[in-house]
C-alpha positions as a printed NumPy array, in Angstrom:
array([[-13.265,  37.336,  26.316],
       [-13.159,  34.322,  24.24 ],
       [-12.752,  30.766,  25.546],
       [ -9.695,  29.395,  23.797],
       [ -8.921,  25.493,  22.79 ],
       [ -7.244,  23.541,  21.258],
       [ -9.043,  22.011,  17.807],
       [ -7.288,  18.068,  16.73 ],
       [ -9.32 ,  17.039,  13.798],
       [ -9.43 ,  13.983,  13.027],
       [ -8.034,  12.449,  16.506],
       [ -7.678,   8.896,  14.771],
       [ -5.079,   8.964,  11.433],
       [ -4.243,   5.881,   9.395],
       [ -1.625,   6.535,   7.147],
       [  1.057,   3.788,   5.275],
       [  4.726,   3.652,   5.682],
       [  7.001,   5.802,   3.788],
       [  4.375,   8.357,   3.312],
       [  3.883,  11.912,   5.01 ],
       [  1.434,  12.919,   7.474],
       [ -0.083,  16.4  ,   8.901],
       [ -0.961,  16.09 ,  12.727],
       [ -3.379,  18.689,  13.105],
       [ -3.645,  20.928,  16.015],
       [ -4.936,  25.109,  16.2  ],
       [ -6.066,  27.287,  18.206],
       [-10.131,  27.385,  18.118],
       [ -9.92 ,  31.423,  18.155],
       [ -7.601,  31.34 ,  15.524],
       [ -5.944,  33.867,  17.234],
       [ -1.352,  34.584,  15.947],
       [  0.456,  31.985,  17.99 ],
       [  3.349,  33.05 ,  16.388],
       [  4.858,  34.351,  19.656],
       [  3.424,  31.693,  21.997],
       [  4.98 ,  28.18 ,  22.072],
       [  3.313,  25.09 ,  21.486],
       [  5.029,  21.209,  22.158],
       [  4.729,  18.515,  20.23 ],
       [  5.61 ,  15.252,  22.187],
       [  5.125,  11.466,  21.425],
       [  3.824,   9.192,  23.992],
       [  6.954,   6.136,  24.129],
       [  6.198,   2.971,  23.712],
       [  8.412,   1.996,  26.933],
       [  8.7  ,   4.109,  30.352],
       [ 11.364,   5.861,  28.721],
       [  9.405,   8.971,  28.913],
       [  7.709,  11.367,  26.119],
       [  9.778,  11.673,  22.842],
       [ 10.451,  15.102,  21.8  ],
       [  9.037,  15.821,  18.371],
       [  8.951,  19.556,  17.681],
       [  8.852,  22.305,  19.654],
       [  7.909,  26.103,  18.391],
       [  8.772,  29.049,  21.394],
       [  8.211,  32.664,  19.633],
       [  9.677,  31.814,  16.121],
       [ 12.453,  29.585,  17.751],
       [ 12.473,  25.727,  17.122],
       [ 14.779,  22.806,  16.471],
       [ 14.949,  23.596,  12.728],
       [ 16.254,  26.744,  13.396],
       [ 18.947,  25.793,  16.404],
       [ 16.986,  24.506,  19.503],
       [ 18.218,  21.466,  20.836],
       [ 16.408,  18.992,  22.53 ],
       [ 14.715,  17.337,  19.507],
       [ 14.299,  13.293,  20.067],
       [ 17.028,  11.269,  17.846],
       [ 14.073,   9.606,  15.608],
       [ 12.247,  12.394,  14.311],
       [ 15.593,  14.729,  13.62 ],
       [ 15.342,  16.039,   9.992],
       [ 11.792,  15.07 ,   9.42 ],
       [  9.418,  17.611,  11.101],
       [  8.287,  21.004,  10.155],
       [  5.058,  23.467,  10.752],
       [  3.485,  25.704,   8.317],
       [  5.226,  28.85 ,   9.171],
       [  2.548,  30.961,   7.435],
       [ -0.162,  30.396,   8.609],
       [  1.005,  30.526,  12.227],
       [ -0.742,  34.13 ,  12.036],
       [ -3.797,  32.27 ,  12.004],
       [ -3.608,  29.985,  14.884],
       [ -1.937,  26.849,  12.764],
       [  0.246,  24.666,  15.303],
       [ -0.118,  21.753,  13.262],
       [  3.402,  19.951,  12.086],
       [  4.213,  17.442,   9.207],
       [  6.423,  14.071,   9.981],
       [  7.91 ,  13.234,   6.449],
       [  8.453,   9.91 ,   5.612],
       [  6.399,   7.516,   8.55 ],
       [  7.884,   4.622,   9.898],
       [  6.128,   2.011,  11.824],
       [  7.835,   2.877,  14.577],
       [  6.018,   6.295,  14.695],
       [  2.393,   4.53 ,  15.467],
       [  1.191,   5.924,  19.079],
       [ -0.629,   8.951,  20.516],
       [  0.726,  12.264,  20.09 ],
       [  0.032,  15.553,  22.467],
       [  0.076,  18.876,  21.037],
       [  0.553,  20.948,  24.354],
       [  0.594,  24.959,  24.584],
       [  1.558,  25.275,  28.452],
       [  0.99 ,  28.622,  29.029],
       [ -2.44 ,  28.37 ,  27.72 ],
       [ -2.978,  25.092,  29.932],
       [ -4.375,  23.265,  27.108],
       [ -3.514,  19.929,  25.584],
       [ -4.998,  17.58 ,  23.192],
       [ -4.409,  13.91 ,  21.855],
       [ -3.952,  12.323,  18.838],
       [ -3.493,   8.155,  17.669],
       [ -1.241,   8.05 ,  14.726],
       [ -1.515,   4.198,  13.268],
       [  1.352,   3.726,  10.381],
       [  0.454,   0.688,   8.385],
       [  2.619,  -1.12 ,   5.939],
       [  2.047,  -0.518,   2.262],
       [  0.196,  -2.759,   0.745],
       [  1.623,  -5.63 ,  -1.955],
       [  0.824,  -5.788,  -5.471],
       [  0.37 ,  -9.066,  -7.068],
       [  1.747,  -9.785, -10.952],
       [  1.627, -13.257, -13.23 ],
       [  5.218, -12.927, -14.77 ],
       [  4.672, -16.005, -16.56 ],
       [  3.06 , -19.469, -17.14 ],
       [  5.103, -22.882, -18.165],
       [  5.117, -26.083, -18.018],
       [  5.875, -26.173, -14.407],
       [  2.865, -24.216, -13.31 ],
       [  2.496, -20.177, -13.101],
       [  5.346, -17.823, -11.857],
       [  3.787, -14.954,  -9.546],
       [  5.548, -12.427,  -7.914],
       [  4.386,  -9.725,  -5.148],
       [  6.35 ,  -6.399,  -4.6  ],
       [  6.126,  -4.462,  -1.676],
       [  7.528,  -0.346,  -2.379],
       [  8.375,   2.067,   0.149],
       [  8.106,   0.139,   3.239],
       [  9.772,   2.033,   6.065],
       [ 11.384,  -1.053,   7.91 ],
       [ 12.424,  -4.322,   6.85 ],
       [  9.633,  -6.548,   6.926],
       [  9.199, -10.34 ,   6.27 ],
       [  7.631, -11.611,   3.324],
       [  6.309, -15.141,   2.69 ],
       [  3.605, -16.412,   0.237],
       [  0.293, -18.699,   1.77 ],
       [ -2.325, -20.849,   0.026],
       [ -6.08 , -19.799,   1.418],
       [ -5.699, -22.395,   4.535],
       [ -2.171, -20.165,   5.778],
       [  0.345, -22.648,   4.82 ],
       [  3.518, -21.165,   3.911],
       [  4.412, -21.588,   0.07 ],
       [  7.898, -22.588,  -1.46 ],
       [  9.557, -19.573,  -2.887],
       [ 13.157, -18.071,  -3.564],
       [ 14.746, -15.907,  -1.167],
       [ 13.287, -12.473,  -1.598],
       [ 15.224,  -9.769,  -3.23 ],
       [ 15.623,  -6.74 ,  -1.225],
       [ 17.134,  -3.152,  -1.843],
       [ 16.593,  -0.071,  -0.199],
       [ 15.738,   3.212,  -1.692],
       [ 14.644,   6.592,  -0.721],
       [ 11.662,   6.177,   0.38 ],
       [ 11.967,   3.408,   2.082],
       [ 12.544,  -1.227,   1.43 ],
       [ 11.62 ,  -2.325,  -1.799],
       [ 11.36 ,  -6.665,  -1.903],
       [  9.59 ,  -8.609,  -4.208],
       [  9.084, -12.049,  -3.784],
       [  8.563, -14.853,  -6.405],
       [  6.647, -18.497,  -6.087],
       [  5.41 , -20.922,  -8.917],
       [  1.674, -22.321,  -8.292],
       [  0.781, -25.859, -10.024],
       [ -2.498, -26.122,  -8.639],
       [ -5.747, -24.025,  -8.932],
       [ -6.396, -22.062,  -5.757],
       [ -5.939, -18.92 ,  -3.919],
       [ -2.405, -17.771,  -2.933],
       [ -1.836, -14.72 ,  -0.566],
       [  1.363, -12.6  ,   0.443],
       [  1.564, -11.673,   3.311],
       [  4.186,  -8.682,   5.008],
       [  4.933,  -8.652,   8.11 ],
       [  6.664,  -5.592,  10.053],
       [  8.94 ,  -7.445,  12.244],
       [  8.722,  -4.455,  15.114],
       [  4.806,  -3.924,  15.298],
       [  3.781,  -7.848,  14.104],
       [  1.273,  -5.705,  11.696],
       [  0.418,  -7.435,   8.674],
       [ -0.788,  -6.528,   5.487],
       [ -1.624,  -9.077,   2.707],
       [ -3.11 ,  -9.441,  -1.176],
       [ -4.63 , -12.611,  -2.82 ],
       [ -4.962, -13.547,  -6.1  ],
       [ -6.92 , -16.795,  -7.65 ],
       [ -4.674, -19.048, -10.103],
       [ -7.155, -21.57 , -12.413],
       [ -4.901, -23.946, -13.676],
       [ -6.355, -26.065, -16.287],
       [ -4.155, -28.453, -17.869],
       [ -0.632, -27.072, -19.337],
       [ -0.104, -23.316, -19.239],
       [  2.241, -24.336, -22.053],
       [  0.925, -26.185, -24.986],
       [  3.03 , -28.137, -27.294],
       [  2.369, -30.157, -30.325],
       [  3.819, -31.45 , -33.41 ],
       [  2.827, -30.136, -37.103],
       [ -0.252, -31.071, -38.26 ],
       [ -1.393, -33.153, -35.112],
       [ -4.907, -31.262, -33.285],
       [ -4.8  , -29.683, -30.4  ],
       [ -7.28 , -28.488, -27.391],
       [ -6.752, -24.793, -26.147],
       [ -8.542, -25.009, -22.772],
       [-10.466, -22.348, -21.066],
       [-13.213, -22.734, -18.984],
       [-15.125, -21.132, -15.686],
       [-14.186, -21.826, -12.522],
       [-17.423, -22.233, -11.461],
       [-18.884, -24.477, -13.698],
       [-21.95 , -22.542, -15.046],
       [-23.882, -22.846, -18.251],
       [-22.318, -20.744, -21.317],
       [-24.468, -21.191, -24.248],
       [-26.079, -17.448, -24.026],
       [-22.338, -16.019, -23.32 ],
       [-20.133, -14.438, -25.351],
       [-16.359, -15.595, -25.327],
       [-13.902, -14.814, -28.299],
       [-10.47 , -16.973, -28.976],
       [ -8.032, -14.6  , -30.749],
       [ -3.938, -15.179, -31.482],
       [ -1.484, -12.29 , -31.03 ],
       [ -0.209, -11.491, -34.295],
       [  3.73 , -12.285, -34.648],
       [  3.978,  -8.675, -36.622],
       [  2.171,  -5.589, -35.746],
       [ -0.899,  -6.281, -37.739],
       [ -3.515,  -6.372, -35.002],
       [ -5.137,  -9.818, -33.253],
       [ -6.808, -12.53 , -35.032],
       [ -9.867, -13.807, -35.024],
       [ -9.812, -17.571, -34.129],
       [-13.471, -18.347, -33.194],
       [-15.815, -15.779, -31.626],
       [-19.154, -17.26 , -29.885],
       [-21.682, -15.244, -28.811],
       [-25.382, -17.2  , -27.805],
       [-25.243, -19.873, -30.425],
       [-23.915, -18.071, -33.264],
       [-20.153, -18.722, -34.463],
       [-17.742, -18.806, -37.226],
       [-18.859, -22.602, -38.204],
       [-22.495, -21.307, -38.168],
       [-22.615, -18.377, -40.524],
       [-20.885, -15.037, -38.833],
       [-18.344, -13.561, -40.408],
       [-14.85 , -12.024, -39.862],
       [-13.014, -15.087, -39.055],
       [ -9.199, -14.712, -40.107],
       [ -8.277, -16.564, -43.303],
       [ -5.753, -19.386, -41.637],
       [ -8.379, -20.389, -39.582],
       [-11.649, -20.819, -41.268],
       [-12.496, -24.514, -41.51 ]])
């Protein structure tokens, strides 16, 4: 007679908010547990108890009509049905919230066998865009999709100090908050968003690095010169690089060719394919 256990692989899951997740539990025989019962319970944060996730007895369950299920998780469990047969207890929690973070037992008590799980629900990570560049400085905004609580958003320079911005715009979708956030940067440097679940203090942030050099905006009068800047930020020598000025054509007639340099050679120097306006 075979030894049965219980099989949780992996024990530790990482997972962001608003997505789904499989906790895996089965039966090491792989033996039909599809008239034995099995409990899913999650350990509570407070001495309030185990919640009540899902529980399967001989094809009954709360999808089906048992009551019993904890408020929180109503609606968004369910096991794999078919392949039961094969000793499958695992379940799926649709849509994680960051609430849902802490260990989970999968518990078959007739068998007297239990295992453990850690479920860790992180927020989802911001993404960074340059929207525009003006006078003022450059306009960057972060947006944060499908986060599964309300979280709070600020924007920091490298050293943590919290950046001016407008108040974040908010709206809530299906799967979950969506806020972006916008700030204007007039000097060169690092800037980071940071989101912070309110409920868990997790945090989750993105950088980007702004080189401001001079005016993002240029203007001049008719037939005065002018400097287009553009250098690196770290200083080093250039004269075996290659770097290529180009203007965006006002119709659809492709780029053109400003100055190209590439190790000494240039349009002043003898290559060709420099557009018309600007040779000379």
């Amino acid at each position: 007679m075979f030894h049965i256990k219980l099989v949780v692989e992996p024990k530790y899951i990482i997972v962001k908010g608003g997505t789904d997740v499989v906790l895996p539990c089965s039966l090491s025989t792989k033996e039909n547990v599809e008239s034995k019962v099995f409990d899913w319970r999650k350990v509570a944060q407070k001495d309030d108890g185990l919640k009540e996730v899902f529980m399967y007895e001989k094809g009954f369950h709360y999808n089906n009509g048992r009551p019993g299920q904890s408020e929180e998780f109503k609606g968004r469990v369910s096991h794999f049905e078919d392949e039961l047969k094969h000793g499958n207890a695992s379940i799926i929690i649709r849509n994680k919230k960051e609430a849902d973070s802490e260990v989970y037992t999968c518990h078959f008590p007739r068998l007297h066998q239990m295992v453990h799980l850690k479920l860790f629900v992180v927020a989802p990570e911001p993404d960074i865009n340059i929207i525009d560049a003006t006078d003022d400085g450059v306009l960057l905004q972060f947006e944060v999709r499908g986060a599964a609580s309300k979280p709070r958003v600020e924007w920091q320079d490298r050293d943590g100090n919290k950046l001016p911005a407008e108040d974040p715009q908010v709206s809530e979708r299906g799967d979950g908050y969506h806020i972006t956030l916008q700030t204007t940067v007039t000097k060169t440097g690092c800037c980071r968003c940071v989101v912070t679940q309110e409920e868990t203090n997790r945090r989750t942030h993105a950088e980007i690095y702004v080189a401001i050099i001079g005016r993002a905006v240029i203007k001049v009068q008719g037939g005065a010169d002018v400097v287009l800047p553009c250098s690196l930020s770290t200083k080093e020598n250039i004269e075996f690089k290659l770097f290529d000025w180009k203007k965006v054509a006002q119709k659809d007639d492709g780029l053109k060719e400003v100055f190209l340099y590439d190790s000494g050679i240039h349009y002043n120097n003898g290559r060709g394919g420099q557009s018309e306006q600007f040779k000379g």
